[in-house]
Amino acid sequence: MAPDDFAFLARLLRRRSGLSLTPDKKALANRRLTPVMRRFDFKDMAGLIGELRLGREALADAVTEAMTVNESSFFRDAALFRKLREDVLPRLVEARGRDKRLRIWSAACAAGQEVYSIAILLTDMGLVRDGWNIDLIATDLSGEAIARAEAGRYASCEIERGLDPHAMRYFRRERSEWAVDAALRRMVTFKRFNLLDSFGWLDEMDIVFCRNVLMYFDIATRLDVLDRIADTMAPDGLLLLGENETPGRAGFAASAGGPGYEKSRASILRLG
Ligand SMILES: C[S@@+](CC[C@H](N)C(=O)[O-])C[C@H]1O[C@@H](n2cnc3c(N)ncnc32)[C@H](O)[C@@H]1O
């Protein structure tokens, strides 16, 4: 890809999704965009980028979608889910005991593994049976990921990653796939949503899962998203980041003492 075309692509992706496409990702971009190039009948990348420059929306959408990383798994980061089950959720349940209301947002839910893991946790804790009013919201930029999450159907290899035998009772085998229990699906509101857009439609959140997505953004975009998440949170709310996104680690160091965290009212769950 010509340097000029690559620079144009990087600007487009940053604007549309926050993705920070650094020059070392050139080969990755070529690999990911080759199927889009074929689907839209372009001879080469120059043709694809040329059409993007003309502002063709459907193509820009397909390019953005192709560049998202939708990797996820059930109960990803087992230690975090253990801490939620044994410590964080029991404390929150005690604090919200009068209203019996919990609002939880999975902010980059990919194909739904994260939000169904949360739904399993809440069901196992007896909150659903005890009549708690639980708003479980799952959003993602990718239309394909949201459609998969909403369908709640997984291949055996996806089920085998992270689900213990106990949690398997929430899944039913349907031919070559596993379908998530309808009651779990009904607990979740799915919506296609870009983290770069306004959070104005969200109620005050008790827990926000924003894991393994900010790491693809540049520092300024991370801080902007973190600031706006903090504004949506209850004063004792919790923001959960990915395993490698703990402030202080590489890439997040600049944000640890920066405006994002000064402004933040949310606690960030740290492990270790
Ligand atoms: C690696 S997955 C993380 C899934 C899950 N949170 C986890 O930790 O397993 C990253 C997800 O972020 C989504 N994403 C990327 N940019 C986004 C944006 N600007 N707004 C919302 N979601 C975005 C991608 O579509 C992808 O599904």
PDB file of C-alpha atoms and ligand atoms in Angstrom:
ATOM      1  CA  MET A   1       0.000   0.000   0.000  1.00  0.00           C
ATOM      2  CA  ALA A   2       1.400   3.399  -0.953  1.00  0.00           C
ATOM      3  CA  PRO A   3       2.462   5.531   2.065  1.00  0.00           C
ATOM      4  CA  ASP A   4      -0.075   8.187   1.158  1.00  0.00           C
ATOM      5  CA  ASP A   5      -2.901   5.626   0.929  1.00  0.00           C
ATOM      6  CA  PHE A   6      -1.854   4.082   4.243  1.00  0.00           C
ATOM      7  CA  ALA A   7      -1.865   7.514   5.920  1.00  0.00           C
ATOM      8  CA  PHE A   8      -5.352   8.165   4.532  1.00  0.00           C
ATOM      9  CA  LEU A   9      -6.556   4.779   5.822  1.00  0.00           C
ATOM     10  CA  ALA A  10      -5.071   5.442   9.277  1.00  0.00           C
ATOM     11  CA  ARG A  11      -6.857   8.820   9.481  1.00  0.00           C
ATOM     12  CA  LEU A  12     -10.158   7.284   8.380  1.00  0.00           C
ATOM     13  CA  LEU A  13      -9.958   4.476  10.953  1.00  0.00           C
ATOM     14  CA  ARG A  14      -9.002   6.800  13.774  1.00  0.00           C
ATOM     15  CA  ARG A  15     -11.960   9.045  12.985  1.00  0.00           C
ATOM     16  CA  ARG A  16     -14.469   6.223  12.593  1.00  0.00           C
ATOM     17  CA  SER A  17     -13.455   3.789  15.353  1.00  0.00           C
ATOM     18  CA  GLY A  18     -10.575   5.243  17.378  1.00  0.00           C
ATOM     19  CA  LEU A  19      -8.225   2.568  16.041  1.00  0.00           C
ATOM     20  CA  SER A  20      -4.624   3.695  16.082  1.00  0.00           C
ATOM     21  CA  LEU A  21      -3.100   2.213  12.928  1.00  0.00           C
ATOM     22  CA  THR A  22       0.658   2.590  13.285  1.00  0.00           C
ATOM     23  CA  PRO A  23       3.038   2.000  10.317  1.00  0.00           C
ATOM     24  CA  ASP A  24       4.073  -1.436  11.689  1.00  0.00           C
ATOM     25  CA  LYS A  25       0.470  -2.599  11.028  1.00  0.00           C
ATOM     26  CA  LYS A  26       0.746  -2.259   7.258  1.00  0.00           C
ATOM     27  CA  ALA A  27       0.911  -6.017   6.616  1.00  0.00           C
ATOM     28  CA  LEU A  28      -2.005  -6.578   9.011  1.00  0.00           C
ATOM     29  CA  ALA A  29      -4.084  -3.950   7.195  1.00  0.00           C
ATOM     30  CA  ASN A  30      -3.330  -5.575   3.840  1.00  0.00           C
ATOM     31  CA  ARG A  31      -4.312  -9.006   5.176  1.00  0.00           C
ATOM     32  CA  ARG A  32      -7.553  -7.793   6.740  1.00  0.00           C
ATOM     33  CA  LEU A  33      -8.595  -5.639   3.793  1.00  0.00           C
ATOM     34  CA  THR A  34      -7.891  -8.140   1.008  1.00  0.00           C
ATOM     35  CA  PRO A  35     -11.300  -9.885   1.460  1.00  0.00           C
ATOM     36  CA  VAL A  36     -13.028  -6.454   1.412  1.00  0.00           C
ATOM     37  CA  MET A  37     -11.133  -5.559  -1.751  1.00  0.00           C
ATOM     38  CA  ARG A  38     -12.378  -8.759  -3.415  1.00  0.00           C
ATOM     39  CA  ARG A  39     -15.942  -8.388  -2.122  1.00  0.00           C
ATOM     40  CA  PHE A  40     -16.207  -4.875  -3.554  1.00  0.00           C
ATOM     41  CA  ASP A  41     -14.524  -5.945  -6.806  1.00  0.00           C
ATOM     42  CA  PHE A  42     -11.382  -3.840  -6.674  1.00  0.00           C
ATOM     43  CA  LYS A  43      -8.281  -4.953  -8.561  1.00  0.00           C
ATOM     44  CA  ASP A  44      -5.896  -3.695  -5.899  1.00  0.00           C
ATOM     45  CA  MET A  45      -5.618  -1.708  -2.660  1.00  0.00           C
ATOM     46  CA  ALA A  46      -5.049   1.537  -4.569  1.00  0.00           C
ATOM     47  CA  GLY A  47      -8.494   1.105  -6.150  1.00  0.00           C
ATOM     48  CA  LEU A  48     -10.097   0.456  -2.769  1.00  0.00           C
ATOM     49  CA  ILE A  49      -8.470   3.459  -1.104  1.00  0.00           C
ATOM     50  CA  GLY A  50      -9.305   5.644  -4.128  1.00  0.00           C
ATOM     51  CA  GLU A  51     -12.984   4.801  -3.678  1.00  0.00           C
ATOM     52  CA  LEU A  52     -12.727   5.411   0.065  1.00  0.00           C
ATOM     53  CA  ARG A  53     -11.412   8.888  -0.708  1.00  0.00           C
ATOM     54  CA  LEU A  54     -14.672   9.542  -2.565  1.00  0.00           C
ATOM     55  CA  GLY A  55     -16.520   8.956   0.697  1.00  0.00           C
ATOM     56  CA  ARG A  56     -18.372   5.730  -0.114  1.00  0.00           C
ATOM     57  CA  GLU A  57     -20.087   4.991   3.198  1.00  0.00           C
ATOM     58  CA  ALA A  58     -20.780   1.253   2.756  1.00  0.00           C
ATOM     59  CA  LEU A  59     -17.141   0.679   1.839  1.00  0.00           C
ATOM     60  CA  ALA A  60     -15.853   2.738   4.776  1.00  0.00           C
ATOM     61  CA  ASP A  61     -18.129   0.704   7.039  1.00  0.00           C
ATOM     62  CA  ALA A  62     -16.829  -2.611   5.668  1.00  0.00           C
ATOM     63  CA  VAL A  63     -13.212  -1.434   6.033  1.00  0.00           C
ATOM     64  CA  THR A  64     -13.793  -0.318   9.637  1.00  0.00           C
ATOM     65  CA  GLU A  65     -15.532  -3.598  10.445  1.00  0.00           C
ATOM     66  CA  ALA A  66     -12.726  -5.660   8.881  1.00  0.00           C
ATOM     67  CA  MET A  67     -10.130  -3.902  11.028  1.00  0.00           C
ATOM     68  CA  THR A  68     -11.856  -4.613  14.371  1.00  0.00           C
ATOM     69  CA  VAL A  69     -10.424  -7.373  16.561  1.00  0.00           C
ATOM     70  CA  ASN A  70     -13.344  -9.408  17.891  1.00  0.00           C
ATOM     71  CA  GLU A  71     -11.304 -11.918  19.900  1.00  0.00           C
ATOM     72  CA  SER A  72     -13.042 -12.819  23.207  1.00  0.00           C
ATOM     73  CA  SER A  73     -13.895 -15.753  25.441  1.00  0.00           C
ATOM     74  CA  PHE A  74     -16.277 -16.690  28.241  1.00  0.00           C
ATOM     75  CA  PHE A  75     -15.063 -15.675  31.709  1.00  0.00           C
ATOM     76  CA  ARG A  76     -11.977 -14.112  30.111  1.00  0.00           C
ATOM     77  CA  ASP A  77      -9.516 -13.336  32.896  1.00  0.00           C
ATOM     78  CA  ALA A  78     -10.775 -15.912  35.408  1.00  0.00           C
ATOM     79  CA  ALA A  79      -9.252 -14.042  38.377  1.00  0.00           C
ATOM     80  CA  LEU A  80     -11.380 -10.983  37.639  1.00  0.00           C
ATOM     81  CA  PHE A  81     -14.594 -12.994  37.482  1.00  0.00           C
ATOM     82  CA  ARG A  82     -13.638 -14.761  40.726  1.00  0.00           C
ATOM     83  CA  LYS A  83     -13.150 -11.388  42.400  1.00  0.00           C
ATOM     84  CA  LEU A  84     -16.482 -10.186  41.060  1.00  0.00           C
ATOM     85  CA  ARG A  85     -18.270 -13.263  42.386  1.00  0.00           C
ATOM     86  CA  GLU A  86     -16.592 -13.382  45.782  1.00  0.00           C
ATOM     87  CA  ASP A  87     -16.087  -9.741  46.625  1.00  0.00           C
ATOM     88  CA  VAL A  88     -17.261  -6.985  44.275  1.00  0.00           C
ATOM     89  CA  LEU A  89     -20.795  -8.109  43.509  1.00  0.00           C
ATOM     90  CA  PRO A  90     -21.705  -9.160  47.079  1.00  0.00           C
ATOM     91  CA  ARG A  91     -20.633  -5.677  48.267  1.00  0.00           C
ATOM     92  CA  LEU A  92     -22.581  -3.924  45.532  1.00  0.00           C
ATOM     93  CA  VAL A  93     -25.639  -6.081  46.196  1.00  0.00           C
ATOM     94  CA  GLU A  94     -25.504  -5.071  49.847  1.00  0.00           C
ATOM     95  CA  ALA A  95     -25.197  -1.386  48.922  1.00  0.00           C
ATOM     96  CA  ARG A  96     -28.136  -1.606  46.465  1.00  0.00           C
ATOM     97  CA  GLY A  97     -30.272  -3.856  48.700  1.00  0.00           C
ATOM     98  CA  ARG A  98     -33.062  -1.295  49.107  1.00  0.00           C
ATOM     99  CA  ASP A  99     -33.678  -0.523  45.421  1.00  0.00           C
ATOM    100  CA  LYS A 100     -32.645  -3.976  44.219  1.00  0.00           C
ATOM    101  CA  ARG A 101     -31.409  -2.399  41.021  1.00  0.00           C
ATOM    102  CA  LEU A 102     -28.144  -2.939  39.144  1.00  0.00           C
ATOM    103  CA  ARG A 103     -26.973  -1.382  35.896  1.00  0.00           C
ATOM    104  CA  ILE A 104     -24.094  -3.051  34.085  1.00  0.00           C
ATOM    105  CA  TRP A 105     -22.602  -2.174  30.686  1.00  0.00           C
ATOM    106  CA  SER A 106     -20.373  -4.372  28.548  1.00  0.00           C
ATOM    107  CA  ALA A 107     -18.971  -1.598  26.372  1.00  0.00           C
ATOM    108  CA  ALA A 108     -17.181  -3.595  23.648  1.00  0.00           C
ATOM    109  CA  CYS A 109     -18.956  -6.904  23.922  1.00  0.00           C
ATOM    110  CA  ALA A 110     -17.674  -8.597  20.726  1.00  0.00           C
ATOM    111  CA  ALA A 111     -19.755 -11.749  20.116  1.00  0.00           C
ATOM    112  CA  GLY A 112     -21.303 -11.629  23.587  1.00  0.00           C
ATOM    113  CA  GLN A 113     -19.065 -13.950  25.605  1.00  0.00           C
ATOM    114  CA  GLU A 114     -18.408 -11.241  28.210  1.00  0.00           C
ATOM    115  CA  VAL A 115     -22.005 -10.215  28.765  1.00  0.00           C
ATOM    116  CA  TYR A 116     -23.274 -13.819  28.936  1.00  0.00           C
ATOM    117  CA  SER A 117     -20.544 -14.571  31.491  1.00  0.00           C
ATOM    118  CA  ILE A 118     -21.915 -11.683  33.584  1.00  0.00           C
ATOM    119  CA  ALA A 119     -25.497 -12.917  33.120  1.00  0.00           C
ATOM    120  CA  ILE A 120     -24.448 -16.408  34.297  1.00  0.00           C
ATOM    121  CA  LEU A 121     -22.726 -14.895  37.334  1.00  0.00           C
ATOM    122  CA  LEU A 122     -25.781 -12.832  38.314  1.00  0.00           C
ATOM    123  CA  THR A 123     -28.130 -15.783  37.794  1.00  0.00           C
ATOM    124  CA  ASP A 124     -25.905 -18.105  39.840  1.00  0.00           C
ATOM    125  CA  MET A 125     -25.879 -15.524  42.653  1.00  0.00           C
ATOM    126  CA  GLY A 126     -29.682 -15.775  42.823  1.00  0.00           C
ATOM    127  CA  LEU A 127     -30.310 -12.112  41.936  1.00  0.00           C
ATOM    128  CA  VAL A 128     -32.674 -12.926  39.071  1.00  0.00           C
ATOM    129  CA  ARG A 129     -34.673 -15.316  41.246  1.00  0.00           C
ATOM    130  CA  ASP A 130     -34.812 -12.725  44.024  1.00  0.00           C
ATOM    131  CA  GLY A 131     -36.500 -10.189  41.740  1.00  0.00           C
ATOM    132  CA  TRP A 132     -33.625  -7.790  41.174  1.00  0.00           C
ATOM    133  CA  ASN A 133     -34.121  -5.258  38.413  1.00  0.00           C
ATOM    134  CA  ILE A 134     -30.974  -5.716  36.321  1.00  0.00           C
ATOM    135  CA  ASP A 135     -30.122  -3.569  33.297  1.00  0.00           C
ATOM    136  CA  LEU A 136     -27.517  -5.458  31.345  1.00  0.00           C
ATOM    137  CA  ILE A 137     -26.436  -3.494  28.284  1.00  0.00           C
ATOM    138  CA  ALA A 138     -24.048  -4.846  25.665  1.00  0.00           C
ATOM    139  CA  THR A 139     -22.703  -2.647  22.882  1.00  0.00           C
ATOM    140  CA  ASP A 140     -20.113  -2.915  20.134  1.00  0.00           C
ATOM    141  CA  LEU A 141     -19.073  -0.940  17.094  1.00  0.00           C
ATOM    142  CA  SER A 142     -19.218  -4.003  14.886  1.00  0.00           C
ATOM    143  CA  GLY A 143     -22.627  -4.851  13.437  1.00  0.00           C
ATOM    144  CA  GLU A 144     -21.461  -8.404  12.782  1.00  0.00           C
ATOM    145  CA  ALA A 145     -20.314  -8.851  16.376  1.00  0.00           C
ATOM    146  CA  ILE A 146     -23.588  -7.486  17.781  1.00  0.00           C
ATOM    147  CA  ALA A 147     -25.632  -9.763  15.492  1.00  0.00           C
ATOM    148  CA  ARG A 148     -23.628 -12.761  16.712  1.00  0.00           C
ATOM    149  CA  ALA A 149     -23.984 -11.676  20.344  1.00  0.00           C
ATOM    150  CA  GLU A 150     -27.725 -11.275  19.986  1.00  0.00           C
ATOM    151  CA  ALA A 151     -28.052 -14.692  18.330  1.00  0.00           C
ATOM    152  CA  GLY A 152     -26.053 -16.248  21.186  1.00  0.00           C
ATOM    153  CA  ARG A 153     -24.793 -19.206  19.162  1.00  0.00           C
ATOM    154  CA  TYR A 154     -21.261 -20.494  19.521  1.00  0.00           C
ATOM    155  CA  ALA A 155     -18.985 -23.110  17.999  1.00  0.00           C
ATOM    156  CA  SER A 156     -17.719 -25.908  20.253  1.00  0.00           C
ATOM    157  CA  CYS A 157     -14.220 -24.428  20.318  1.00  0.00           C
ATOM    158  CA  GLU A 158     -15.631 -21.124  21.659  1.00  0.00           C
ATOM    159  CA  ILE A 159     -17.606 -22.941  24.355  1.00  0.00           C
ATOM    160  CA  GLU A 160     -14.582 -24.965  25.401  1.00  0.00           C
ATOM    161  CA  ARG A 161     -12.652 -21.743  26.106  1.00  0.00           C
ATOM    162  CA  GLY A 162     -13.601 -20.572  29.578  1.00  0.00           C
ATOM    163  CA  LEU A 163     -16.840 -22.399  30.385  1.00  0.00           C
ATOM    164  CA  ASP A 164     -16.688 -24.915  33.211  1.00  0.00           C
ATOM    165  CA  PRO A 165     -19.059 -27.940  33.308  1.00  0.00           C
ATOM    166  CA  HIS A 166     -21.392 -26.078  35.690  1.00  0.00           C
ATOM    167  CA  ALA A 167     -21.877 -23.178  33.251  1.00  0.00           C
ATOM    168  CA  MET A 168     -22.587 -25.614  30.403  1.00  0.00           C
ATOM    169  CA  ARG A 169     -26.134 -25.987  31.696  1.00  0.00           C
ATOM    170  CA  TYR A 170     -26.813 -22.527  30.273  1.00  0.00           C
ATOM    171  CA  PHE A 171     -26.156 -23.833  26.745  1.00  0.00           C
ATOM    172  CA  ARG A 172     -28.063 -26.238  24.539  1.00  0.00           C
ATOM    173  CA  ARG A 173     -26.549 -28.171  21.663  1.00  0.00           C
ATOM    174  CA  GLU A 174     -28.147 -27.349  18.310  1.00  0.00           C
ATOM    175  CA  ARG A 175     -26.561 -29.339  15.488  1.00  0.00           C
ATOM    176  CA  SER A 176     -22.935 -28.187  15.271  1.00  0.00           C
ATOM    177  CA  GLU A 177     -23.444 -25.173  17.569  1.00  0.00           C
ATOM    178  CA  TRP A 178     -24.296 -24.316  21.155  1.00  0.00           C
ATOM    179  CA  ALA A 179     -27.194 -21.925  21.833  1.00  0.00           C
ATOM    180  CA  VAL A 180     -27.232 -19.808  24.953  1.00  0.00           C
ATOM    181  CA  ASP A 181     -30.253 -20.158  27.242  1.00  0.00           C
ATOM    182  CA  ALA A 182     -33.159 -17.892  26.178  1.00  0.00           C
ATOM    183  CA  ALA A 183     -33.506 -16.533  29.726  1.00  0.00           C
ATOM    184  CA  LEU A 184     -29.921 -15.246  29.601  1.00  0.00           C
ATOM    185  CA  ARG A 185     -30.530 -13.643  26.225  1.00  0.00           C
ATOM    186  CA  ARG A 186     -33.628 -11.884  27.551  1.00  0.00           C
ATOM    187  CA  MET A 187     -31.549 -10.317  30.328  1.00  0.00           C
ATOM    188  CA  VAL A 188     -29.442  -8.338  27.831  1.00  0.00           C
ATOM    189  CA  THR A 189     -30.179  -5.276  25.685  1.00  0.00           C
ATOM    190  CA  PHE A 190     -27.891  -5.276  22.643  1.00  0.00           C
ATOM    191  CA  LYS A 191     -27.061  -2.176  20.665  1.00  0.00           C
ATOM    192  CA  ARG A 192     -24.566  -1.202  17.982  1.00  0.00           C
ATOM    193  CA  PHE A 193     -22.676   1.698  19.480  1.00  0.00           C
ATOM    194  CA  ASN A 194     -19.381   3.474  18.864  1.00  0.00           C
ATOM    195  CA  LEU A 195     -17.418   4.461  21.990  1.00  0.00           C
ATOM    196  CA  LEU A 196     -16.446   7.683  20.191  1.00  0.00           C
ATOM    197  CA  ASP A 197     -20.107   8.789  20.184  1.00  0.00           C
ATOM    198  CA  SER A 198     -22.040  10.498  22.987  1.00  0.00           C
ATOM    199  CA  PHE A 199     -22.988   8.371  26.022  1.00  0.00           C
ATOM    200  CA  GLY A 200     -26.011  10.606  26.617  1.00  0.00           C
ATOM    201  CA  TRP A 201     -28.497   7.740  26.195  1.00  0.00           C
ATOM    202  CA  LEU A 202     -27.003   5.738  29.084  1.00  0.00           C
ATOM    203  CA  ASP A 203     -28.319   5.738  32.641  1.00  0.00           C
ATOM    204  CA  GLU A 204     -25.938   5.914  35.578  1.00  0.00           C
ATOM    205  CA  MET A 205     -23.905   2.694  35.551  1.00  0.00           C
ATOM    206  CA  ASP A 206     -22.835   0.564  38.527  1.00  0.00           C
ATOM    207  CA  ILE A 207     -20.281  -1.489  36.615  1.00  0.00           C
ATOM    208  CA  VAL A 208     -18.723  -0.838  33.220  1.00  0.00           C
ATOM    209  CA  PHE A 209     -16.727  -3.550  31.465  1.00  0.00           C
ATOM    210  CA  CYS A 210     -14.506  -1.780  28.931  1.00  0.00           C
ATOM    211  CA  ARG A 211     -11.950  -4.490  28.363  1.00  0.00           C
ATOM    212  CA  ASN A 212      -9.462  -5.095  25.592  1.00  0.00           C
ATOM    213  CA  VAL A 213     -10.625  -2.268  23.386  1.00  0.00           C
ATOM    214  CA  LEU A 214      -8.923   0.899  24.674  1.00  0.00           C
ATOM    215  CA  MET A 215      -5.561  -0.730  23.992  1.00  0.00           C
ATOM    216  CA  TYR A 216      -6.235  -0.291  20.257  1.00  0.00           C
ATOM    217  CA  PHE A 217      -6.726   3.488  20.678  1.00  0.00           C
ATOM    218  CA  ASP A 218      -4.112   6.217  21.026  1.00  0.00           C
ATOM    219  CA  ILE A 219      -3.615   7.811  24.449  1.00  0.00           C
ATOM    220  CA  ALA A 220      -5.750  10.905  23.744  1.00  0.00           C
ATOM    221  CA  THR A 221      -8.694   8.762  22.626  1.00  0.00           C
ATOM    222  CA  ARG A 222      -8.319   6.436  25.647  1.00  0.00           C
ATOM    223  CA  LEU A 223      -8.429   9.400  27.988  1.00  0.00           C
ATOM    224  CA  ASP A 224     -11.431  10.891  26.264  1.00  0.00           C
ATOM    225  CA  VAL A 225     -13.366   7.600  26.470  1.00  0.00           C
ATOM    226  CA  LEU A 226     -12.307   7.021  30.102  1.00  0.00           C
ATOM    227  CA  ASP A 227     -13.412  10.540  31.073  1.00  0.00           C
ATOM    228  CA  ARG A 228     -16.800  10.095  29.497  1.00  0.00           C
ATOM    229  CA  ILE A 229     -17.256   6.626  31.046  1.00  0.00           C
ATOM    230  CA  ALA A 230     -16.446   8.156  34.445  1.00  0.00           C
ATOM    231  CA  ASP A 231     -19.232  10.682  33.873  1.00  0.00           C
ATOM    232  CA  THR A 232     -21.773   7.883  33.355  1.00  0.00           C
ATOM    233  CA  MET A 233     -20.898   6.064  36.565  1.00  0.00           C
ATOM    234  CA  ALA A 234     -22.418   5.915  40.035  1.00  0.00           C
ATOM    235  CA  PRO A 235     -20.059   7.441  42.646  1.00  0.00           C
ATOM    236  CA  ASP A 236     -19.254   3.957  43.944  1.00  0.00           C
ATOM    237  CA  GLY A 237     -19.318   2.412  40.455  1.00  0.00           C
ATOM    238  CA  LEU A 238     -16.601   0.183  39.057  1.00  0.00           C
ATOM    239  CA  LEU A 239     -14.779   0.325  35.769  1.00  0.00           C
ATOM    240  CA  LEU A 240     -13.216  -2.944  34.669  1.00  0.00           C
ATOM    241  CA  LEU A 241     -10.365  -2.862  32.170  1.00  0.00           C
ATOM    242  CA  GLY A 242      -8.574  -5.740  30.450  1.00  0.00           C
ATOM    243  CA  GLU A 243      -5.793  -7.719  32.039  1.00  0.00           C
ATOM    244  CA  ASN A 244      -3.072  -5.708  30.305  1.00  0.00           C
ATOM    245  CA  GLU A 245      -4.806  -2.372  30.606  1.00  0.00           C
ATOM    246  CA  THR A 246      -4.285  -1.661  34.296  1.00  0.00           C
ATOM    247  CA  PRO A 247      -3.179   1.965  34.618  1.00  0.00           C
ATOM    248  CA  GLY A 248       0.560   2.063  35.104  1.00  0.00           C
ATOM    249  CA  ARG A 249       1.232  -0.670  32.598  1.00  0.00           C
ATOM    250  CA  ALA A 250       2.804   0.187  29.253  1.00  0.00           C
ATOM    251  CA  GLY A 251       0.543   2.320  27.153  1.00  0.00           C
ATOM    252  CA  PHE A 252      -1.709   3.260  30.021  1.00  0.00           C
ATOM    253  CA  ALA A 253       1.071   4.857  32.040  1.00  0.00           C
ATOM    254  CA  ALA A 254       0.433   8.257  30.526  1.00  0.00           C
ATOM    255  CA  SER A 255      -3.166   8.145  31.660  1.00  0.00           C
ATOM    256  CA  ALA A 256      -2.529   6.987  35.232  1.00  0.00           C
ATOM    257  CA  GLY A 257      -1.962  10.435  36.698  1.00  0.00           C
ATOM    258  CA  GLY A 258      -3.512  12.310  33.827  1.00  0.00           C
ATOM    259  CA  PRO A 259      -6.801  14.083  33.485  1.00  0.00           C
ATOM    260  CA  GLY A 260      -8.691  10.836  32.854  1.00  0.00           C
ATOM    261  CA  TYR A 261      -8.035   9.608  36.335  1.00  0.00           C
ATOM    262  CA  GLU A 262      -8.237  12.927  38.122  1.00  0.00           C
ATOM    263  CA  LYS A 263     -11.704  13.342  36.765  1.00  0.00           C
ATOM    264  CA  SER A 264     -12.703   9.733  37.220  1.00  0.00           C
ATOM    265  CA  ARG A 265     -15.184   9.046  39.991  1.00  0.00           C
ATOM    266  CA  ALA A 266     -15.056   5.348  39.252  1.00  0.00           C
ATOM    267  CA  SER A 267     -12.806   2.886  40.998  1.00  0.00           C
ATOM    268  CA  ILE A 268     -10.727   0.749  38.737  1.00  0.00           C
ATOM    269  CA  LEU A 269     -10.546  -2.833  39.798  1.00  0.00           C
ATOM    270  CA  ARG A 270      -6.929  -3.815  40.045  1.00  0.00           C
ATOM    271  CA  LEU A 271      -5.716  -7.340  40.401  1.00  0.00           C
ATOM    272  CA  GLY A 272      -2.407  -8.437  41.804  1.00  0.00           C
TER     273      GLY A 272
HETATM  274  C1  LIG B   1     -10.851  -7.699  21.521  1.00  0.00           C
HETATM  275  S1  LIG B   1     -12.583  -7.409  21.570  1.00  0.00           S
HETATM  276  C2  LIG B   1     -12.883  -7.358  23.315  1.00  0.00           C
HETATM  277  C3  LIG B   1     -14.132  -8.129  23.708  1.00  0.00           C
HETATM  278  C4  LIG B   1     -14.376  -8.235  25.206  1.00  0.00           C
HETATM  279  N1  LIG B   1     -14.574  -6.947  25.805  1.00  0.00           N
HETATM  280  C5  LIG B   1     -13.258  -8.986  25.870  1.00  0.00           C
HETATM  281  O1  LIG B   1     -12.476  -8.364  26.602  1.00  0.00           O
HETATM  282  O2  LIG B   1     -13.148 -10.201  25.669  1.00  0.00           O
HETATM  283  C6  LIG B   1     -12.651  -5.680  21.095  1.00  0.00           C
HETATM  284  C7  LIG B   1     -14.028  -5.247  20.631  1.00  0.00           C
HETATM  285  O3  LIG B   1     -14.051  -3.805  20.605  1.00  0.00           O
HETATM  286  C8  LIG B   1     -14.875  -3.407  19.525  1.00  0.00           C
HETATM  287  N2  LIG B   1     -14.568  -2.010  19.184  1.00  0.00           N
HETATM  288  C9  LIG B   1     -13.488  -1.520  18.542  1.00  0.00           C
HETATM  289  N3  LIG B   1     -13.569  -0.179  18.423  1.00  0.00           N
HETATM  290  C10 LIG B   1     -14.734   0.182  19.019  1.00  0.00           C
HETATM  291  C11 LIG B   1     -15.385   1.432  19.217  1.00  0.00           C
HETATM  292  N4  LIG B   1     -14.871   2.579  18.762  1.00  0.00           N
HETATM  293  N5  LIG B   1     -16.583   1.441  19.863  1.00  0.00           N
HETATM  294  C12 LIG B   1     -17.129   0.271  20.316  1.00  0.00           C
HETATM  295  N6  LIG B   1     -16.549  -0.933  20.160  1.00  0.00           N
HETATM  296  C13 LIG B   1     -15.375  -0.977  19.511  1.00  0.00           C
HETATM  297  C14 LIG B   1     -14.547  -4.400  18.425  1.00  0.00           C
HETATM  298  O4  LIG B   1     -15.555  -4.459  17.449  1.00  0.00           O
HETATM  299  C15 LIG B   1     -14.390  -5.706  19.221  1.00  0.00           C
HETATM  300  O5  LIG B   1     -15.584  -6.451  19.235  1.00  0.00           O
END
